[in-house]
mmCIF file of C-alpha atoms in Angstrom:
data_model
loop_
_atom_site.group_PDB
_atom_site.id
_atom_site.type_symbol
_atom_site.label_atom_id
_atom_site.label_comp_id
_atom_site.label_asym_id
_atom_site.label_seq_id
_atom_site.Cartn_x
_atom_site.Cartn_y
_atom_site.Cartn_z
ATOM 1 C CA MET A 183 0.078 -0.033 -0.020
ATOM 2 C CA ILE A 184 1.175 3.616 -0.758
ATOM 3 C CA LEU A 185 0.144 6.206 1.540
ATOM 4 C CA THR A 186 -0.553 9.783 0.638
ATOM 5 C CA VAL A 187 -0.944 12.549 3.250
ATOM 6 C CA THR A 188 -3.100 15.480 2.408
ATOM 7 C CA LEU A 189 -3.615 17.838 5.490
ATOM 8 C CA ASN A 190 -5.377 20.292 3.300
ATOM 9 C CA THR A 191 -7.759 18.445 1.415
ATOM 10 C CA ALA A 192 -10.219 20.187 -1.012
ATOM 11 C CA LEU A 193 -13.271 19.940 -3.304
ATOM 12 C CA ASP A 194 -11.741 20.830 -6.705
ATOM 13 C CA ILE A 195 -13.974 22.551 -9.059
ATOM 14 C CA THR A 196 -13.187 23.090 -12.544
ATOM 15 C CA HIS A 197 -14.980 25.677 -14.700
ATOM 16 C CA ARG A 198 -14.349 25.829 -18.637
ATOM 17 C CA VAL A 199 -15.168 29.067 -20.327
ATOM 18 C CA PRO A 200 -14.697 30.075 -23.928
ATOM 19 C CA ALA A 201 -12.542 33.112 -22.980
ATOM 20 C CA LEU A 202 -11.706 34.629 -19.562
ATOM 21 C CA ARG A 203 -12.079 38.392 -19.306
ATOM 22 C CA PRO A 204 -11.314 39.959 -16.095
ATOM 23 C CA GLY A 205 -14.231 41.974 -14.860
ATOM 24 C CA ALA A 206 -16.818 40.474 -17.149
ATOM 25 C CA SER A 207 -19.654 37.926 -16.733
ATOM 26 C CA HIS A 208 -18.977 34.479 -18.248
ATOM 27 C CA ARG A 209 -21.208 31.821 -19.184
ATOM 28 C CA VAL A 210 -19.556 28.440 -18.001
ATOM 29 C CA ALA A 211 -19.361 25.858 -20.782
ATOM 30 C CA GLU A 212 -18.567 22.933 -18.551
ATOM 31 C CA VAL A 213 -18.227 22.253 -14.677
ATOM 32 C CA ALA A 214 -16.424 19.381 -13.245
ATOM 33 C CA GLU A 215 -16.344 18.695 -9.457
ATOM 34 C CA ARG A 216 -13.747 16.087 -7.979
ATOM 35 C CA PRO A 217 -12.166 15.287 -4.664
ATOM 36 C CA GLY A 218 -8.730 17.280 -4.446
ATOM 37 C CA GLY A 219 -5.805 18.415 -2.624
ATOM 38 C CA LYS A 220 -2.355 17.187 -3.957
ATOM 39 C CA GLY A 221 -2.056 13.860 -2.082
ATOM 40 C CA VAL A 222 -5.762 13.021 -3.149
ATOM 41 C CA ASN A 223 -4.888 13.537 -6.704
ATOM 42 C CA VAL A 224 -1.621 11.449 -6.304
ATOM 43 C CA ALA A 225 -3.487 8.596 -4.674
ATOM 44 C CA ARG A 226 -6.169 8.419 -7.547
ATOM 45 C CA VAL A 227 -3.230 8.387 -10.123
ATOM 46 C CA ILE A 228 -1.557 5.509 -8.139
ATOM 47 C CA ALA A 229 -4.671 3.500 -7.892
ATOM 48 C CA ALA A 230 -5.119 3.902 -11.705
ATOM 49 C CA LEU A 231 -1.683 2.479 -12.301
ATOM 50 C CA GLY A 232 -2.787 -0.696 -10.524
ATOM 51 C CA HIS A 233 -1.371 -0.019 -6.851
ATOM 52 C CA GLU A 234 -3.322 0.033 -3.690
ATOM 53 C CA ALA A 235 -3.424 3.584 -2.285
ATOM 54 C CA THR A 236 -4.597 5.142 1.118
ATOM 55 C CA VAL A 237 -5.469 8.636 1.545
ATOM 56 C CA THR A 238 -5.194 10.324 5.003
ATOM 57 C CA GLY A 239 -5.522 13.783 6.234
ATOM 58 C CA PHE A 240 -8.556 15.750 7.213
ATOM 59 C CA ALA A 241 -12.065 16.308 5.846
ATOM 60 C CA GLY A 242 -14.960 18.244 7.526
ATOM 61 C CA GLY A 243 -18.349 19.872 6.655
ATOM 62 C CA LEU A 244 -20.357 19.672 3.720
ATOM 63 C CA THR A 245 -17.409 19.913 1.085
ATOM 64 C CA GLY A 246 -15.644 17.274 3.217
ATOM 65 C CA ARG A 247 -18.615 14.976 2.868
ATOM 66 C CA LEU A 248 -18.899 15.540 -0.865
ATOM 67 C CA LEU A 249 -15.013 14.798 -1.109
ATOM 68 C CA ARG A 250 -15.327 11.492 0.743
ATOM 69 C CA GLU A 251 -18.317 10.271 -1.292
ATOM 70 C CA GLY A 252 -16.272 11.000 -4.385
ATOM 71 C CA LEU A 253 -13.350 8.829 -3.103
ATOM 72 C CA THR A 254 -15.679 5.891 -2.767
ATOM 73 C CA ALA A 255 -16.015 5.626 -6.684
ATOM 74 C CA THR A 256 -12.195 5.038 -7.027
ATOM 75 C CA PRO A 257 -11.166 1.384 -7.234
ATOM 76 C CA GLY A 258 -8.043 0.456 -5.245
ATOM 77 C CA LEU A 259 -8.378 3.710 -3.047
ATOM 78 C CA THR A 260 -9.050 3.506 0.761
ATOM 79 C CA ASP A 261 -10.196 6.428 2.623
ATOM 80 C CA ALA A 262 -8.475 6.958 5.765
ATOM 81 C CA LEU A 263 -9.282 10.680 6.308
ATOM 82 C CA LEU A 264 -9.879 12.025 9.987
ATOM 83 C CA PRO A 265 -12.895 14.200 10.660
ATOM 84 C CA VAL A 266 -12.317 17.910 11.559
ATOM 85 C CA SER A 267 -14.829 20.315 12.943
ATOM 86 C CA GLY A 268 -14.082 22.997 10.248
ATOM 87 C CA THR A 269 -15.138 22.846 6.570
ATOM 88 C CA THR A 270 -13.010 21.559 3.931
ATOM 89 C CA ARG A 271 -11.894 24.092 1.507
ATOM 90 C CA ARG A 272 -12.660 24.385 -2.191
ATOM 91 C CA THR A 273 -10.225 25.142 -5.141
ATOM 92 C CA ILE A 274 -11.718 26.835 -8.223
ATOM 93 C CA ALA A 275 -9.775 26.286 -11.549
ATOM 94 C CA VAL A 276 -11.031 28.356 -14.519
ATOM 95 C CA VAL A 277 -9.848 27.154 -17.928
ATOM 96 C CA ASP A 278 -9.703 29.544 -20.716
ATOM 97 C CA GLU A 279 -10.313 27.483 -23.677
ATOM 98 C CA LEU A 280 -9.145 30.117 -26.091
ATOM 99 C CA SER A 281 -5.663 30.601 -24.493
ATOM 100 C CA GLY A 282 -5.390 27.220 -22.930
ATOM 101 C CA THR A 283 -4.529 28.829 -19.590
ATOM 102 C CA THR A 284 -5.793 27.970 -16.293
ATOM 103 C CA THR A 285 -6.674 30.438 -13.286
ATOM 104 C CA GLN A 286 -6.504 28.916 -10.049
ATOM 105 C CA LEU A 287 -8.262 30.092 -6.801
ATOM 106 C CA ASN A 288 -7.419 28.136 -3.621
ATOM 107 C CA GLU A 289 -9.221 28.641 -0.266
ATOM 108 C CA PRO A 290 -7.135 28.492 3.019
ATOM 109 C CA GLY A 291 -8.641 25.522 4.632
ATOM 110 C CA PRO A 292 -10.399 24.761 8.090
ATOM 111 C CA VAL A 293 -8.661 25.556 11.326
ATOM 112 C CA VAL A 294 -7.319 22.389 12.882
ATOM 113 C CA SER A 295 -7.366 22.191 16.717
ATOM 114 C CA PRO A 296 -4.308 20.812 18.736
ATOM 115 C CA ALA A 297 -6.651 17.728 19.660
ATOM 116 C CA GLU A 298 -7.306 16.898 15.896
ATOM 117 C CA TRP A 299 -3.660 17.322 15.059
ATOM 118 C CA GLN A 300 -2.548 14.818 17.936
ATOM 119 C CA ALA A 301 -5.247 12.401 16.567
ATOM 120 C CA PHE A 302 -3.900 12.566 13.042
ATOM 121 C CA GLN A 303 -0.418 11.919 14.312
ATOM 122 C CA GLU A 304 -1.388 8.816 15.912
ATOM 123 C CA ALA A 305 -3.492 7.625 13.060
ATOM 124 C CA TYR A 306 -0.561 8.364 10.695
ATOM 125 C CA ALA A 307 1.755 6.275 12.751
ATOM 126 C CA ASP A 308 -0.530 3.346 12.676
ATOM 127 C CA LEU A 309 -1.071 3.626 8.904
ATOM 128 C CA LEU A 310 2.772 3.701 8.323
ATOM 129 C CA ALA A 311 2.973 0.062 9.561
ATOM 130 C CA GLY A 312 1.310 -1.061 6.290
ATOM 131 C CA ALA A 313 2.669 1.231 3.945
ATOM 132 C CA ALA A 314 5.530 0.561 1.253
ATOM 133 C CA ALA A 315 5.997 4.359 0.738
ATOM 134 C CA VAL A 316 4.203 7.606 1.858
ATOM 135 C CA ALA A 317 3.823 11.078 0.237
ATOM 136 C CA LEU A 318 3.464 14.159 2.177
ATOM 137 C CA CYS A 319 1.772 16.545 0.081
ATOM 138 C CA GLY A 320 0.630 20.247 -0.310
ATOM 139 C CA SER A 321 -0.015 23.388 2.110
ATOM 140 C CA LEU A 322 -0.871 23.148 5.865
ATOM 141 C CA PRO A 323 -4.239 24.150 7.069
ATOM 142 C CA PRO A 324 -4.495 26.817 9.723
ATOM 143 C CA GLY A 325 -3.923 25.458 13.232
ATOM 144 C CA VAL A 326 -1.149 22.788 12.051
ATOM 145 C CA PRO A 327 2.461 23.563 13.168
ATOM 146 C CA VAL A 328 4.780 24.875 10.523
ATOM 147 C CA GLY A 329 7.133 22.013 11.300
ATOM 148 C CA ALA A 330 4.534 19.378 10.796
ATOM 149 C CA TYR A 331 6.269 17.922 7.930
ATOM 150 C CA ALA A 332 9.516 17.539 9.479
ATOM 151 C CA GLY A 333 7.927 15.444 12.340
ATOM 152 C CA LEU A 334 5.985 13.397 9.846
ATOM 153 C CA VAL A 335 9.121 12.815 7.793
ATOM 154 C CA ARG A 336 10.991 11.712 11.041
ATOM 155 C CA THR A 337 8.121 9.380 11.980
ATOM 156 C CA ALA A 338 8.218 7.735 8.513
ATOM 157 C CA ARG A 339 11.986 7.273 8.599
ATOM 158 C CA ALA A 340 11.701 5.853 12.127
ATOM 159 C CA ALA A 341 9.358 3.313 10.744
ATOM 160 C CA GLY A 342 11.635 2.386 7.784
ATOM 161 C CA VAL A 343 9.075 3.879 5.256
ATOM 162 C CA PRO A 344 10.540 5.801 2.296
ATOM 163 C CA VAL A 345 9.111 9.444 2.240
ATOM 164 C CA LEU A 346 8.449 11.778 -0.491
ATOM 165 C CA LEU A 347 7.946 15.507 0.549
ATOM 166 C CA ASP A 348 5.966 17.965 -1.811
ATOM 167 C CA THR A 349 5.312 21.283 -0.333
ATOM 168 C CA SER A 350 6.617 24.796 -0.278
ATOM 169 C CA GLY A 351 7.791 27.685 1.820
ATOM 170 C CA GLU A 352 8.781 27.349 5.582
ATOM 171 C CA PRO A 353 7.108 23.789 5.725
ATOM 172 C CA LEU A 354 9.562 22.878 2.933
ATOM 173 C CA ARG A 355 12.628 24.531 4.489
ATOM 174 C CA ARG A 356 11.841 22.704 7.913
ATOM 175 C CA GLY A 357 10.995 19.460 6.291
ATOM 176 C CA ILE A 358 13.988 19.090 4.116
ATOM 177 C CA ALA A 359 16.131 19.156 7.315
ATOM 178 C CA ALA A 360 14.273 16.091 8.613
ATOM 179 C CA ARG A 361 15.967 14.191 5.582
ATOM 180 C CA PRO A 362 13.121 13.099 3.282
ATOM 181 C CA ASP A 363 14.087 10.237 0.670
ATOM 182 C CA ILE A 364 12.715 12.418 -2.108
ATOM 183 C CA LEU A 365 12.031 16.012 -2.485
ATOM 184 C CA LYS A 366 9.805 17.216 -5.386
ATOM 185 C CA PRO A 367 9.662 20.850 -5.514
ATOM 186 C CA ASN A 368 8.964 23.097 -8.779
ATOM 187 C CA ALA A 369 11.454 25.545 -9.955
ATOM 188 C CA ASP A 370 9.844 28.581 -8.049
ATOM 189 C CA GLU A 371 9.635 26.620 -4.808
ATOM 190 C CA LEU A 372 13.307 25.534 -5.180
ATOM 191 C CA ALA A 373 14.451 29.117 -5.822
ATOM 192 C CA GLU A 374 12.762 30.243 -2.737
ATOM 193 C CA LEU A 375 14.363 27.492 -0.691
ATOM 194 C CA THR A 376 17.940 27.834 -2.224
ATOM 195 C CA GLY A 377 18.009 31.611 -3.519
ATOM 196 C CA SER A 378 19.321 30.427 -6.940
ATOM 197 C CA HIS A 379 17.351 30.646 -10.153
ATOM 198 C CA GLU A 380 19.615 28.110 -11.948
ATOM 199 C CA PRO A 381 17.813 24.702 -11.758
ATOM 200 C CA SER A 382 20.783 22.480 -11.750
ATOM 201 C CA ARG A 383 22.655 24.412 -9.171
ATOM 202 C CA ALA A 384 19.513 24.846 -6.864
ATOM 203 C CA THR A 385 18.648 21.055 -7.178
ATOM 204 C CA ARG A 386 22.130 20.079 -6.135
ATOM 205 C CA ASP A 387 21.954 22.656 -3.239
ATOM 206 C CA ALA A 388 18.655 21.243 -2.193
ATOM 207 C CA ARG A 389 19.990 17.819 -1.905
ATOM 208 C CA ARG A 390 23.056 19.065 0.147
ATOM 209 C CA ARG A 391 20.413 20.299 2.646
ATOM 210 C CA GLY A 392 19.275 16.852 3.498
ATOM 211 C CA ALA A 393 17.089 15.248 0.881
ATOM 212 C CA GLY A 394 18.197 11.940 -0.268
ATOM 213 C CA ALA A 395 17.121 12.806 -3.978
ATOM 214 C CA VAL A 396 15.658 16.054 -5.416
ATOM 215 C CA VAL A 397 13.344 15.946 -8.348
ATOM 216 C CA THR A 398 12.669 19.241 -9.575
ATOM 217 C CA SER A 399 9.591 19.915 -11.876
ATOM 218 C CA LEU A 400 10.413 22.275 -14.717
ATOM 219 C CA GLY A 401 6.997 22.528 -15.986
ATOM 220 C CA PRO A 402 6.807 21.760 -19.877
ATOM 221 C CA ASP A 403 10.602 21.300 -19.884
ATOM 222 C CA GLY A 404 10.260 18.039 -17.941
ATOM 223 C CA VAL A 405 12.149 17.291 -14.688
ATOM 224 C CA LEU A 406 15.662 17.498 -13.339
ATOM 225 C CA ALA A 407 16.815 14.855 -10.898
ATOM 226 C CA VAL A 408 19.829 14.662 -8.740
ATOM 227 C CA THR A 409 20.218 11.432 -6.522
ATOM 228 C CA SER A 410 22.917 9.418 -4.963
ATOM 229 C CA GLY A 411 23.109 7.367 -8.015
ATOM 230 C CA GLY A 412 23.546 10.232 -10.591
ATOM 231 C CA SER A 413 21.697 13.133 -12.199
ATOM 232 C CA TRP A 414 19.130 13.131 -15.194
ATOM 233 C CA HIS A 415 17.053 15.440 -17.053
ATOM 234 C CA ALA A 416 13.829 13.960 -18.431
ATOM 235 C CA THR A 417 11.761 15.885 -21.079
ATOM 236 C CA PRO A 418 8.385 15.212 -22.689
ATOM 237 C CA PRO A 419 8.609 14.806 -26.604
ATOM 238 C CA ALA A 420 6.511 17.840 -27.132
ATOM 239 C CA ARG A 421 4.779 20.860 -25.314
ATOM 240 C CA LEU A 422 1.054 20.292 -24.507
ATOM 241 C CA ARG A 423 -1.610 22.735 -24.381
ATOM 242 C CA GLY A 424 -4.395 21.759 -21.756
ATOM 243 C CA ASN A 425 -5.069 22.112 -18.134
ATOM 244 C CA PRO A 426 -1.915 21.679 -15.789
ATOM 245 C CA THR A 427 -3.748 21.375 -12.548
ATOM 246 C CA GLY A 428 -2.619 18.349 -11.028
ATOM 247 C CA ALA A 429 0.284 17.549 -13.257
ATOM 248 C CA GLY A 430 2.739 17.848 -10.609
ATOM 249 C CA ASP A 431 0.656 15.425 -8.417
ATOM 250 C CA SER A 432 0.759 12.689 -11.309
ATOM 251 C CA LEU A 433 4.633 13.249 -11.346
ATOM 252 C CA VAL A 434 4.730 12.362 -7.721
ATOM 253 C CA ALA A 435 2.440 9.303 -8.334
ATOM 254 C CA GLY A 436 5.026 8.125 -11.013
ATOM 255 C CA LEU A 437 8.010 8.706 -8.849
ATOM 256 C CA LEU A 438 6.283 6.678 -5.791
ATOM 257 C CA SER A 439 5.121 3.909 -8.040
ATOM 258 C CA GLY A 440 8.356 3.600 -9.607
ATOM 259 C CA LEU A 441 9.876 3.487 -6.224
ATOM 260 C CA VAL A 442 7.878 0.493 -4.913
ATOM 261 C CA GLU A 443 8.238 -1.275 -8.170
ATOM 262 C CA HIS A 444 12.133 -0.810 -7.748
ATOM 263 C CA LEU A 445 12.608 0.738 -11.225
ATOM 264 C CA PRO A 446 15.688 2.317 -11.784
ATOM 265 C CA TRP A 447 15.730 6.128 -11.729
ATOM 266 C CA PRO A 448 15.746 6.896 -15.542
ATOM 267 C CA ASP A 449 12.578 4.495 -15.790
ATOM 268 C CA ARG A 450 10.806 6.270 -12.824
ATOM 269 C CA LEU A 451 11.503 9.736 -14.289
ATOM 270 C CA ALA A 452 10.224 8.747 -17.783
ATOM 271 C CA ARG A 453 7.043 7.505 -16.160
ATOM 272 C CA ALA A 454 6.699 10.501 -13.905
ATOM 273 C CA VAL A 455 7.007 12.910 -16.924
ATOM 274 C CA ALA A 456 4.680 11.032 -19.121
ATOM 275 C CA LEU A 457 2.118 10.804 -16.575
ATOM 276 C CA SER A 458 2.483 14.575 -15.876
ATOM 277 C CA ALA A 459 2.114 15.509 -19.594
ATOM 278 C CA ALA A 460 -0.868 13.061 -19.911
ATOM 279 C CA THR A 461 -2.584 14.972 -16.964
ATOM 280 C CA VAL A 462 -2.375 18.071 -18.894
ATOM 281 C CA LEU A 463 -4.481 16.538 -21.582
ATOM 282 C CA ALA A 464 -7.166 15.333 -19.041
ATOM 283 C CA PRO A 465 -10.249 17.538 -17.995
ATOM 284 C CA THR A 466 -9.681 17.352 -14.307
ATOM 285 C CA ALA A 467 -6.795 16.984 -11.826
ATOM 286 C CA GLY A 468 -6.249 13.435 -10.544
ATOM 287 C CA GLU A 469 -6.805 11.994 -14.010
ATOM 288 C CA PHE A 470 -4.748 11.385 -17.017
ATOM 289 C CA ASP A 471 -5.187 10.369 -20.512
ATOM 290 C CA ARG A 472 -4.210 6.615 -20.674
ATOM 291 C CA ALA A 473 -3.497 6.482 -24.471
ATOM 292 C CA ALA A 474 -1.535 9.706 -24.393
ATOM 293 C CA TYR A 475 0.505 8.450 -21.485
ATOM 294 C CA GLU A 476 1.368 5.268 -23.057
ATOM 295 C CA GLU A 477 2.574 7.086 -26.212
ATOM 296 C CA LEU A 478 4.313 9.839 -24.151
ATOM 297 C CA LEU A 479 6.238 7.040 -22.114
ATOM 298 C CA ARG A 480 7.664 5.544 -25.250
ATOM 299 C CA ARG A 481 8.842 9.022 -26.390
ATOM 300 C CA THR A 482 10.030 10.645 -23.362
ATOM 301 C CA VAL A 483 13.793 11.472 -23.309
ATOM 302 C CA VAL A 484 15.969 10.726 -20.162
ATOM 303 C CA THR A 485 19.490 12.263 -20.446
ATOM 304 C CA ASN A 486 22.293 11.505 -17.917
ATOM 305 C CA GLU A 487 23.419 14.825 -16.941
ATOM 306 C CA ALA A 488 27.033 13.933 -16.353
ATOM 307 C CA GLU A 489 27.370 12.386 -19.664
ATOM 308 C CA ALA A 490 25.713 15.495 -21.317
ATOM 309 C CA ALA A 491 28.233 17.675 -19.571
#
């Protein structure tokens, strides 16, 4: 079982409009509503790849109930979310069909009480006993300590469970010091962490700060990975237009599934990049175009950075 942690779950709502004009009224061509939050998206993709996935974190209120109802329809996915007295947030994505761009609106999430946070930590430790790997994903809701991910990383490492961290800001800065096995920032998050806007240098710097491996998402330019076994740059065969929401989460799913299958790093990265690109072609986060994925996987290029230099 692969465990994903989403402390700030969400009900993802995607609106598609012919063209987005600030300050104007719009007729929405299509609306999609799905369970969301980074780790939830990761788990859905992992389940679609044929692995058992368990989702934990918090859910509360009407949106929390709708989120949990949506999870029941996903084969291979187990709901281990904990109740919270507040109401789960919504995220709103507005897709401009003319330009192909997406505008994202993210609510802050419910306030988590000390008792709710303590209950989660106890449940998390129990879930790790059956986990082959764990992903810690996304933002922290109000009330959760800024060092929460650092503590969860240490708990996973003590249990002997490989852990991937995908967050930003101060939670990322503190979490990397706890030595996660894999860190998955994007280029902006990496620059904020290291102060460097040169991806290769910043990725190497981040690994020196404590991560076993750092896989930096470069958007349409693929990923850059620095590990104990080498450095690679994986790129999709073409730039794709579509909805990028959830593409980074599919990348995490590719990395984690490759980890538990003991794939070599180049194969993990090829899978991760192909899944990420195929997600851009799907209508909502947490999904990917399977036919496109299989074609992209065959054509994704993975370059050994040492040999390229």
